[in-house]
Amino acid sequence: ILDLFLFSLIVGIIIYYFMPRKEPEPLPEFKKLDTPPPATRETSFIEKMKKTGKNIIVFYGSQTGTAEEFANRLSKDAQRYGMKGMAADPEEYDMGELSRLSEIENSLAIFCMATYGEGDPTDNAQDFYDWLQENDDEDLSKLNYTVFALGNKTYEHYNAMGKYVDKRLAELGATRIFDLGLGDDDGNLEEDFVSWREQFWPAVCEHFGVEASGDESSIRQYELQEHTDINMNKVFTGEFSRLKSFEIQKPPFDSKNPFLAPVTVNRKLNKAGDRHLMHLELDITGSKIRYESGDHVAVFPTNDSALVNKLGQILGVDLDVVISLNNLDEESNKKHPFPCPTSYRTALTHYLDITHPPRTNVLYELAQYASDPKHQETLRKMASSSPEGKALYQNWVLDACRNILAILEDMPSLRPPIDHLCELLPRLQARYYSIASSSKVHPNSIHICAVVVEYTTKTGRLNKGVATNWLKNKLVTDNGHKSTVPMYIRKSQFRLPFKATSPVIMIGPGTGIAPFMGFIQERGWLKEQGKEVGETVLYFGCRHKNEDYIYQEELEEAEKNNVLTQLNVAFSRDQEHKIYVQHLLKNNKENIWKLVHSENAHIYICGDARNMAKDVQTALHEIAEELGGMTRTQATDYIKKLMTKGRYSQDVWS
């Protein structure tokens, strides 16, 4: 049988080998298509500077747009000194190229760095910050640099980011050609910047051996293009990046692509009084947006249409003309100051800040359009660095809270072309609110707690907060349509302890209670899951129990269910002498000290940075001194150690 099998196999192989076989058909040749390579973004700022003949680059770390604005001003200044500058977002470029800047003659890197939150870098400077931290062997010995820092003295880590960048660049061998500038937004940030800038440019001239051209004329960055015959489907109507992104929503949602969240609840929180405290709920169903207790929600407000219409009337223009402002520097990454093409109305409503008092550079540029020489002189004086000019700007613009409309009303001879005004005004920025809910309890909903800002200025005008008044008017249904709010989430370090058994002490008067509503909901949810939860202590303050004790029912319910183990409320104006949260802390000093010192409690503070946060910290220093037997220096160090360990967190604003 084996012989037969082998014989058959051999015969089969021979037959297969000698049988004629059909030649395989040649595959048809297809003509290769010339496909253009995918467009790549230029990440080399060195190549870009060489190509465009620039020798000064101004990087900005900006959260609210001010550092970016200062960077643009400095890059424009360079032209007056026979140099060419460009403003640059560090997020868009390879910062490892800093060591190559010496390839460009007379080159200089300027850094306008804002500090965000508790000494953190801004979102767009995070990668640069990480790069500085991680690259110890970087040789920047041929780099010339200077830093202007933007911060706020009321915060614990004043100008931490700017100071770090300045120190770190020097450590890596770079040459500092002018002193670190410190801008304080609690004082007068504009004045700090102007004073620094006045001394900075002469130092640059001396270092590079150049002279100012003496040309103080206006330098336009954009040119106007009016569109008379344009497809309206190609016109921006309020979107921030992608055309029609508000009609066709696509995740992921972020600062350039916000989600339009429907408003499901908008109710007044306070029972009486002359203020309006409100609670809003935004629906994020189907958005794939995730958040945690302590995060911030960023909302993009729009300006009051009455103010926009008044601006149009006073300047005598048709606001519905469709325009583009095109960058005169064709190589610039920033093609337009805001999404274009769009109408003047859309720009003034959605994209430009028309309510903030204008900075001095705006007044300087506008002066040329005043037909009355006295108005011209006043505007130029306020834009100068003279003591009289600074005092006049402080008094007439800042103290009087004059926005651009008020200035145009009070200077009837000042009538600038609207396109130049749109070029000069800063971008309208997102507003951040501490989220007042827990995603464990409300996965498809984000809660906001805010007080509506409204005040009368020295000139008798009624000024209204842009975002809070816009939110107040976001009715659940408006003419049968759902009201929506463009929003995204900004992650925070303000977090409940990893261990649910750790005690927490929450201190938040007024709307500072917002993140603690989320914390309380989360601790309640953990208890429902059968988890052991540590002591949950709240110190809340308001003016009057019968007026603005917000969330009273929810808080008392949480106390009844033992979710809140202690509810301490200070009613500051219900008695002759004022009582604030810091007074209650000192009244309960033994319990506070036991929780913090013996039971590893985490302390959280939310609210006003200028007064409340400082007063609370002082009260805690005094408790540590008295019950811990410490000196003031030791008590201060003790609290600082709690901060370092992540057991003392602040979410404060100025």
XYZ file of C-alpha atoms in Angstrom:
654
model
C 0.000 0.000 0.000
C 2.874 2.352 0.865
C 4.573 1.574 -2.506
C 1.339 2.322 -4.389
C 0.922 5.636 -2.489
C 4.512 6.737 -3.214
C 4.204 5.698 -6.920
C 0.944 7.693 -7.313
C 2.493 10.757 -5.617
C 5.565 10.727 -7.935
C 3.379 10.315 -11.077
C 1.166 13.186 -9.924
C 4.166 15.521 -9.400
C 5.588 14.662 -12.863
C 2.245 15.292 -14.619
C 1.809 18.647 -12.776
C 5.339 19.732 -13.689
C 5.053 18.966 -17.443
C 1.460 20.176 -17.983
C 1.192 23.426 -20.029
C 0.090 26.285 -17.742
C -1.581 29.563 -18.649
C 0.687 32.571 -18.310
C -0.576 34.960 -15.610
C -2.168 38.041 -17.112
C -0.084 41.153 -16.546
C -1.712 43.593 -14.187
C -2.912 46.735 -15.938
C -0.706 49.758 -15.235
C -2.523 52.568 -13.501
C -1.153 56.063 -13.833
C 0.184 57.206 -10.472
C -1.750 60.184 -9.225
C 0.241 63.177 -8.062
C -1.248 63.627 -4.596
C -0.070 66.750 -2.820
C 1.550 66.012 0.552
C -0.741 66.799 3.514
C -0.403 70.392 4.662
C 1.878 70.481 7.681
C 1.984 73.282 10.172
C 5.321 75.068 10.385
C 6.676 74.126 13.825
C 10.097 75.706 13.330
C 10.050 79.304 14.473
C 13.719 79.599 13.388
C 12.882 78.762 9.743
C 9.890 81.092 9.863
C 12.008 83.955 11.248
C 14.680 83.397 8.590
C 12.081 83.296 5.831
C 10.389 86.513 6.991
C 13.501 88.417 8.084
C 12.452 88.579 11.752
C 15.022 88.796 14.559
C 12.803 89.250 17.626
C 10.328 86.614 18.780
C 7.852 87.260 21.594
C 6.421 84.098 23.158
C 3.302 84.395 25.287
C 1.765 82.203 27.972
C -1.785 83.538 28.070
C -5.030 82.375 29.656
C -7.203 85.476 29.352
C -5.537 87.110 26.346
C -3.596 89.876 28.158
C -0.139 88.290 27.775
C -0.884 87.696 24.085
C -1.930 91.338 23.741
C 1.332 92.527 25.381
C 3.343 90.181 23.126
C 1.700 91.683 20.031
C 2.498 95.194 21.263
C 6.169 94.323 21.810
C 6.470 92.642 18.392
C 5.018 95.773 16.745
C 7.392 98.004 18.772
C 10.411 96.280 17.187
C 9.686 98.047 13.901
C 10.475 101.412 15.531
C 13.997 100.196 16.271
C 14.862 98.912 12.812
C 14.067 95.351 13.897
C 11.320 92.944 12.970
C 9.328 91.020 15.563
C 6.757 88.250 15.663
C 4.457 87.121 18.472
C 4.328 83.351 18.945
C 2.315 80.789 20.881
C 4.822 78.323 22.437
C 2.249 75.552 21.970
C 2.564 75.881 18.187
C 6.355 75.622 17.947
C 9.235 73.326 18.851
C 10.740 75.142 21.853
C 13.817 72.896 21.641
C 14.946 75.298 18.896
C 15.729 78.108 21.354
C 19.415 77.146 21.242
C 19.382 77.843 17.461
C 18.183 81.440 17.777
C 21.815 82.630 17.599
C 21.777 81.594 13.903
C 19.845 84.856 13.399
C 21.898 88.033 13.827
C 20.904 90.410 16.664
C 18.247 87.949 17.798
C 16.224 88.162 20.997
C 13.519 86.028 22.642
C 11.008 87.867 24.836
C 8.648 85.906 27.090
C 5.340 87.409 28.284
C 4.283 84.783 30.814
C 1.080 84.850 32.853
C 0.577 82.720 35.959
C -2.693 80.832 36.296
C -4.372 79.467 39.431
C -1.988 78.388 42.164
C 1.283 79.224 40.426
C 0.501 77.107 37.351
C 1.480 77.765 33.741
C -1.310 78.769 31.376
C -2.732 75.970 29.206
C -0.737 77.032 26.122
C 2.556 77.225 28.094
C 2.254 73.844 29.843
C 4.408 71.969 27.274
C 7.085 74.692 27.388
C 7.093 74.524 31.208
C 7.518 70.727 31.053
C 10.342 71.123 28.505
C 12.176 73.587 30.776
C 11.847 71.209 33.724
C 13.002 68.103 31.877
C 15.978 69.367 29.822
C 18.877 69.880 32.222
C 21.536 69.377 29.555
C 20.174 72.051 27.186
C 22.821 74.655 26.226
C 21.242 78.099 25.823
C 24.519 80.034 26.193
C 23.976 81.896 22.902
C 20.368 82.892 23.616
C 19.497 86.522 24.470
C 16.256 86.814 26.424
C 14.071 88.867 28.725
C 10.828 88.099 30.597
C 7.766 90.150 31.500
C 5.593 88.334 34.035
C 1.849 88.857 34.543
C 0.302 87.992 37.887
C -1.702 89.174 40.858
C -0.254 89.983 44.294
C -3.323 88.710 46.113
C -2.395 85.155 45.084
C -0.008 83.003 47.090
C 2.274 82.258 44.097
C 2.647 85.768 42.678
C 4.072 85.647 39.146
C 5.433 82.140 39.735
C 5.527 81.218 36.025
C 7.369 84.351 34.860
C 9.877 84.055 37.712
C 10.464 80.382 36.911
C 11.045 80.987 33.175
C 13.456 83.856 33.965
C 15.420 81.780 36.499
C 15.439 78.579 34.439
C 16.662 80.213 31.203
C 19.559 81.760 33.174
C 20.366 78.332 34.685
C 20.577 76.877 31.164
C 23.146 79.543 30.225
C 20.993 82.139 28.434
C 21.896 85.855 28.636
C 19.295 88.077 30.320
C 19.562 91.431 28.547
C 17.006 93.230 30.730
C 15.531 92.724 34.203
C 12.477 90.587 34.829
C 9.313 92.715 34.679
C 6.596 92.057 37.261
C 3.048 93.045 36.355
C 0.457 93.134 39.149
C -3.172 92.888 38.073
C -4.283 93.736 41.625
C -2.701 97.162 41.124
C -2.332 98.527 37.602
C -1.014 95.914 35.190
C -1.034 98.324 32.252
C 1.107 100.863 34.135
C 3.562 98.133 35.200
C 3.910 96.993 31.585
C 4.306 100.502 30.133
C 6.939 101.448 32.745
C 8.906 98.245 32.080
C 8.630 98.670 28.303
C 9.863 102.287 28.454
C 13.130 101.109 30.033
C 13.359 97.838 28.106
C 13.720 99.228 24.571
C 16.632 101.591 25.385
C 18.394 98.559 26.934
C 17.805 96.606 23.691
C 19.204 99.514 21.641
C 22.290 99.640 23.838
C 22.820 95.869 23.717
C 22.549 95.592 19.923
C 23.933 99.038 19.073
C 20.812 100.241 17.281
C 18.843 103.485 17.451
C 15.147 104.246 17.569
C 13.809 105.532 14.246
C 11.813 108.238 16.002
C 8.794 107.152 13.968
C 5.877 107.123 16.386
C 3.223 106.798 13.678
C 0.466 104.220 13.837
C 1.436 100.791 12.549
C -1.512 98.857 11.145
C -1.289 95.079 11.420
C -4.383 94.244 9.351
C -5.984 95.614 6.203
C -9.710 95.853 5.609
C -11.482 93.856 2.904
C -15.221 94.435 2.422
C -17.235 91.569 0.888
C -20.121 92.777 -1.252
C -20.968 89.500 -2.959
C -20.231 86.558 -0.692
C -21.951 83.275 0.025
C -23.364 83.785 3.534
C -22.692 80.106 4.299
C -19.001 81.032 4.350
C -19.437 83.841 6.903
C -18.671 83.300 10.604
C -21.628 84.018 12.868
C -20.006 83.531 16.291
C -18.077 80.250 15.941
C -14.492 80.240 17.201
C -12.618 78.009 14.795
C -14.568 75.720 12.477
C -17.250 77.320 10.311
C -20.758 76.022 11.168
C -19.392 74.322 14.315
C -22.457 75.562 16.226
C -24.775 73.871 13.711
C -22.872 70.594 13.329
C -21.352 69.776 16.724
C -18.444 67.316 16.802
C -16.500 66.196 19.890
C -13.972 66.616 21.417
C -15.049 69.962 22.829
C -12.466 72.506 23.937
C -11.632 76.237 23.853
C -11.663 76.321 20.036
C -14.664 74.021 19.695
C -17.108 74.672 22.563
C -20.219 72.582 23.144
C -23.605 74.320 22.966
C -25.132 73.129 26.242
C -28.890 73.678 26.647
C -29.932 75.504 29.826
C -32.323 73.259 31.784
C -32.560 75.298 35.017
C -32.078 79.022 35.689
C -33.335 80.096 39.094
C -32.698 82.912 41.523
C -31.051 81.610 44.694
C -31.464 84.498 47.131
C -34.802 85.196 48.779
C -34.389 88.983 49.052
C -31.852 91.813 48.879
C -30.679 93.990 46.007
C -28.389 91.390 44.413
C -29.251 88.539 42.054
C -27.581 85.223 42.852
C -28.390 82.511 40.351
C -28.163 78.763 39.856
C -27.936 77.422 36.299
C -27.854 73.852 35.050
C -26.341 73.004 31.657
C -27.226 69.752 29.889
C -24.185 67.890 28.477
C -26.045 64.704 27.423
C -24.425 63.058 24.396
C -21.424 65.433 24.371
C -18.900 62.903 25.766
C -17.807 65.696 28.144
C -16.477 64.397 31.457
C -15.807 66.449 34.571
C -14.862 65.981 38.202
C -15.884 67.881 41.322
C -13.651 70.947 41.604
C -13.209 71.467 37.832
C -14.095 74.759 36.124
C -16.608 75.305 33.373
C -15.578 77.929 30.801
C -18.440 79.779 29.102
C -18.220 82.119 26.108
C -20.514 85.121 26.684
C -21.724 87.659 24.137
C -21.881 91.433 24.516
C -25.130 93.288 25.168
C -26.759 94.055 21.792
C -27.748 97.543 23.065
C -24.047 98.446 23.529
C -23.179 97.051 20.098
C -25.986 99.053 18.435
C -24.872 102.246 20.231
C -21.319 101.773 18.942
C -22.678 101.394 15.418
C -24.795 104.551 15.770
C -22.033 106.690 17.267
C -19.591 105.690 14.502
C -22.282 105.972 11.815
C -21.713 102.552 10.266
C -23.806 99.706 8.930
C -22.940 96.885 11.350
C -24.129 94.201 8.947
C -21.401 94.842 6.354
C -19.374 91.622 5.886
C -15.644 92.166 6.233
C -12.287 90.460 6.663
C -9.309 91.967 8.461
C -6.310 90.343 6.747
C -2.832 90.283 8.268
C -0.396 92.431 6.260
C 2.303 89.906 7.168
C 1.312 87.038 4.870
C 3.673 84.615 6.644
C 2.012 85.124 10.034
C 0.175 82.176 11.603
C -2.464 84.645 12.740
C -4.274 85.522 9.506
C -7.053 87.540 11.193
C -7.585 89.097 14.652
C -10.857 87.105 14.935
C -12.668 84.595 12.673
C -13.196 86.124 9.212
C -15.135 86.793 7.045
C -17.763 88.085 9.446
C -19.890 91.171 9.992
C -18.993 94.109 12.246
C -22.046 93.184 14.337
C -20.820 89.616 14.901
C -17.280 90.815 15.692
C -18.511 93.350 18.267
C -21.010 90.879 19.737
C -19.039 87.620 19.908
C -15.343 88.294 19.372
C -14.306 91.689 20.809
C -14.205 93.030 24.360
C -16.120 96.309 24.280
C -16.771 96.650 28.032
C -13.253 96.540 29.526
C -11.514 99.931 29.938
C -9.168 100.207 26.902
C -5.418 99.929 27.460
C -3.079 102.860 26.805
C -1.854 101.571 23.423
C -5.457 101.668 22.144
C -5.830 105.299 23.290
C -2.523 106.192 21.623
C -3.585 104.697 18.285
C -7.047 106.298 18.471
C -5.678 109.793 19.229
C -4.996 110.449 15.514
C -8.746 110.288 14.821
C -9.738 113.070 17.267
C -10.465 116.284 15.346
C -10.266 118.392 18.539
C -6.555 119.019 19.404
C -7.437 118.959 23.138
C -8.883 115.444 22.836
C -5.799 114.358 20.876
C -3.505 115.758 23.550
C -5.468 114.105 26.390
C -5.411 110.672 24.719
C -1.667 110.876 23.968
C -0.941 112.090 27.494
C -2.811 109.124 29.015
C -0.793 106.783 26.782
C 2.536 108.278 27.889
C 4.707 107.072 30.758
C 4.798 110.505 32.456
C 3.503 110.616 36.066
C 0.739 113.070 35.010
C -0.272 110.804 32.119
C -0.397 107.717 34.341
C -2.472 109.553 36.956
C -4.872 110.848 34.283
C -5.323 107.331 32.807
C -5.904 105.883 36.294
C -8.462 108.539 37.180
C -10.266 109.157 33.871
C -10.294 105.611 32.461
C -9.764 103.015 35.222
C -11.342 104.637 38.302
C -14.271 105.914 36.222
C -14.648 102.462 34.536
C -14.916 104.040 31.083
C -15.262 101.492 28.304
C -14.740 102.355 24.625
C -18.357 103.482 24.205
C -18.111 105.853 27.210
C -14.860 107.317 25.828
C -16.463 107.937 22.420
C -19.500 109.526 24.129
C -17.321 111.808 26.290
C -15.004 112.778 23.386
C -17.402 113.764 20.588
C -14.528 114.669 18.225
C -13.109 111.133 18.419
C -14.544 109.118 15.550
C -12.137 106.340 14.485
C -12.793 104.097 11.467
C -14.571 101.025 12.800
C -12.128 98.599 11.144
C -9.154 100.112 13.022
C -11.147 100.019 16.263
C -11.913 96.322 15.663
C -8.193 95.697 15.100
C -7.265 97.404 18.388
C -9.883 95.985 20.754
C -8.847 92.819 22.634
C -10.646 89.501 22.157
C -13.649 88.735 24.334
C -12.513 85.938 26.663
C -14.218 82.902 28.170
C -15.309 83.223 31.817
C -14.498 80.429 34.282
C -16.846 79.220 37.021
C -16.227 76.576 39.678
C -18.618 73.718 38.934
C -21.290 73.416 41.631
C -22.157 69.738 41.061
C -20.681 66.233 41.194
C -20.490 64.087 38.063
C -21.166 61.025 40.262
C -24.634 62.432 40.978
C -25.127 64.546 37.829
C -23.150 62.894 34.979
C -25.132 64.735 32.290
C -25.426 68.107 33.972
C -23.100 70.928 35.029
C -24.232 73.420 37.668
C -23.122 77.066 37.898
C -23.570 79.380 40.873
C -22.882 83.090 40.231
C -23.784 86.606 41.351
C -24.932 89.080 38.691
C -22.498 92.021 38.440
C -24.086 95.456 38.139
C -22.800 98.805 39.426
C -22.992 102.555 38.803
C -19.748 104.268 37.786
C -18.422 107.674 38.879
C -19.829 109.102 35.640
C -23.334 107.869 36.559
C -23.387 105.088 33.961
C -24.786 101.653 34.766
C -22.136 99.045 33.981
C -23.138 95.394 33.765
C -20.939 92.304 33.988
C -20.826 90.760 30.507
C -21.091 87.073 31.397
C -23.346 87.180 34.461
C -25.976 89.392 32.802
C -25.847 87.237 29.672
C -26.307 84.082 31.817
C -29.120 85.716 33.805
C -31.047 86.193 30.545
C -30.542 82.579 29.426
C -34.124 81.469 29.982
C -34.800 77.733 29.738
C -36.932 78.309 26.640
C -36.772 81.475 24.593
C -39.605 81.807 22.041
C -39.970 78.031 21.937
C -36.227 77.464 21.456
C -33.880 76.056 24.059
C -31.307 78.581 25.295
C -27.748 77.303 24.881
C -24.379 78.240 26.359
C -21.085 77.599 24.474
C -18.856 75.868 27.032
C -15.982 73.487 27.717
C -14.275 72.048 30.824
C -10.988 73.218 32.305
C -9.421 70.635 34.593
C -8.423 71.759 38.075
C -6.149 70.594 40.916
C -8.945 71.403 43.391
C -9.776 67.792 44.274
C -11.302 65.798 47.122
C -8.778 63.577 48.951
C -8.026 60.219 47.320
C -9.045 58.504 50.559
C -12.722 59.034 51.332
C -11.941 58.542 55.039
C -9.819 61.745 55.129
C -11.664 64.620 56.842
C -12.293 67.771 54.786
C -12.728 71.369 55.973
C -14.388 73.539 53.307
C -14.389 77.338 53.644
C -16.414 79.242 51.045
C -18.517 82.362 51.677
C -20.967 83.650 49.050
C -20.640 82.024 45.632
C -17.391 80.495 46.926
C -19.650 77.652 48.050
C -19.932 76.467 44.407
C -17.289 73.685 44.325
C -18.316 72.554 47.807
C -21.832 71.772 46.575
C -20.109 69.254 44.259
C -17.924 67.953 47.119
C -20.945 67.496 49.410
C -22.906 65.674 46.692
C -19.919 63.387 46.066
C -19.394 62.568 49.765
C -23.132 61.813 50.027
C -22.915 59.507 47.002
C -19.928 57.668 48.551
C -21.927 57.123 51.758
C -24.801 55.706 49.705
C -22.342 53.247 48.146
C -21.590 52.018 51.652
C -18.140 53.641 51.778
C -16.714 54.966 55.021
C -16.486 58.762 54.700
C -14.434 61.054 56.947
C -15.728 64.190 58.657
C -17.128 66.743 56.190
C -17.075 70.260 57.673
C -18.356 73.410 55.945
C -17.800 77.080 56.843
C -20.137 79.256 54.783
C -20.798 82.983 55.035
C -23.387 85.407 53.677
C -24.847 88.791 54.627
C -28.303 87.955 56.004
C -29.922 84.622 56.881
C -33.265 85.676 55.402
C -31.810 87.153 52.206
C -28.805 85.368 50.734
C -28.374 82.091 52.594
C -28.072 80.214 49.310
C -28.613 76.443 49.084
C -29.987 76.537 52.647
C -32.380 73.613 52.102
C -29.721 71.421 50.451
C -27.155 72.164 53.169
C -29.561 71.514 56.046
C -30.683 68.270 54.378
C -27.016 67.189 54.051
C -26.496 67.968 57.744
C -29.629 66.007 58.704
C -28.352 62.982 56.732
C -24.923 63.323 58.390
C -23.272 63.925 54.992
C -22.206 67.274 56.461
C -20.892 66.503 59.932
C -20.667 70.215 60.745
C -22.456 73.152 59.126
C -21.104 76.516 60.335
C -22.674 79.658 58.873
C -21.564 83.261 59.474
C -24.234 85.912 58.824
C -22.029 88.992 58.590
C -24.734 91.686 58.853
C -27.407 90.122 61.047
C -25.883 91.693 64.185
C -24.140 94.924 65.140
C -20.580 93.635 64.720
C -19.684 91.774 61.546
C -19.020 88.033 61.780
C -17.106 86.290 58.996
C -15.972 82.713 58.381
C -12.534 83.377 59.904
C -14.241 84.297 63.211
C -16.096 80.965 63.243
C -12.823 79.128 62.558
C -11.269 80.704 65.647
C -14.379 79.938 67.725
C -13.937 76.262 66.782
C -10.142 76.292 67.008
C -9.806 73.083 69.106
C -11.824 71.077 66.592
C -9.979 72.629 63.612
C -6.577 71.859 65.151
C -7.566 68.276 66.003
C -8.798 67.614 62.434
C -5.780 69.216 60.754
C -2.959 68.182 63.083
C -4.094 64.790 64.356
C -6.453 63.488 61.661
C -4.752 64.734 58.461
C -7.721 66.815 57.311
C -7.615 68.563 53.932
C -8.430 72.294 53.919
C -10.217 73.908 50.932
C -10.779 77.640 50.450
C -12.877 79.159 47.664
C -13.822 82.785 47.035
C -12.281 86.231 47.297
C -8.461 86.204 47.189
C -7.871 89.782 48.281
C -9.501 89.677 51.721
C -11.221 86.425 52.692
C -8.484 83.963 51.669
C -5.825 86.045 53.451
C -7.939 86.462 56.598
C -8.647 82.719 56.732
C -4.951 81.939 56.355
C -4.122 84.384 59.179
C -6.740 82.699 61.410
C -5.171 79.288 60.708
C -1.692 80.683 61.492
C -3.027 81.945 64.835
C -4.630 78.565 65.636
C -1.320 76.792 64.862
C 0.546 79.274 67.084
C -1.851 78.954 70.002
C -2.653 75.238 69.982
C 0.523 73.961 68.337
C 2.838 76.058 70.513
C 4.512 77.540 67.429
C 6.076 80.895 66.609
C 4.511 82.882 63.726
C 7.342 81.743 61.408
C 6.794 78.086 62.363
C 3.027 78.443 61.922
C 3.554 79.994 58.457
C 5.898 77.140 57.493
C 3.380 74.613 58.851
C 0.618 75.928 56.554
C 3.065 76.088 53.602
C 3.907 72.405 54.171
C 0.192 71.575 54.037
C 0.061 73.357 50.653
C 3.075 71.408 49.379
C 1.489 68.124 50.466
C -1.759 69.016 48.679
C -3.691 69.327 51.940
C -4.353 73.073 51.633
C -6.008 74.009 48.323
C -7.369 77.335 47.125
C -9.728 78.184 44.280
C -9.750 81.960 44.590
C -10.300 84.994 42.393
C -9.530 88.671 42.696
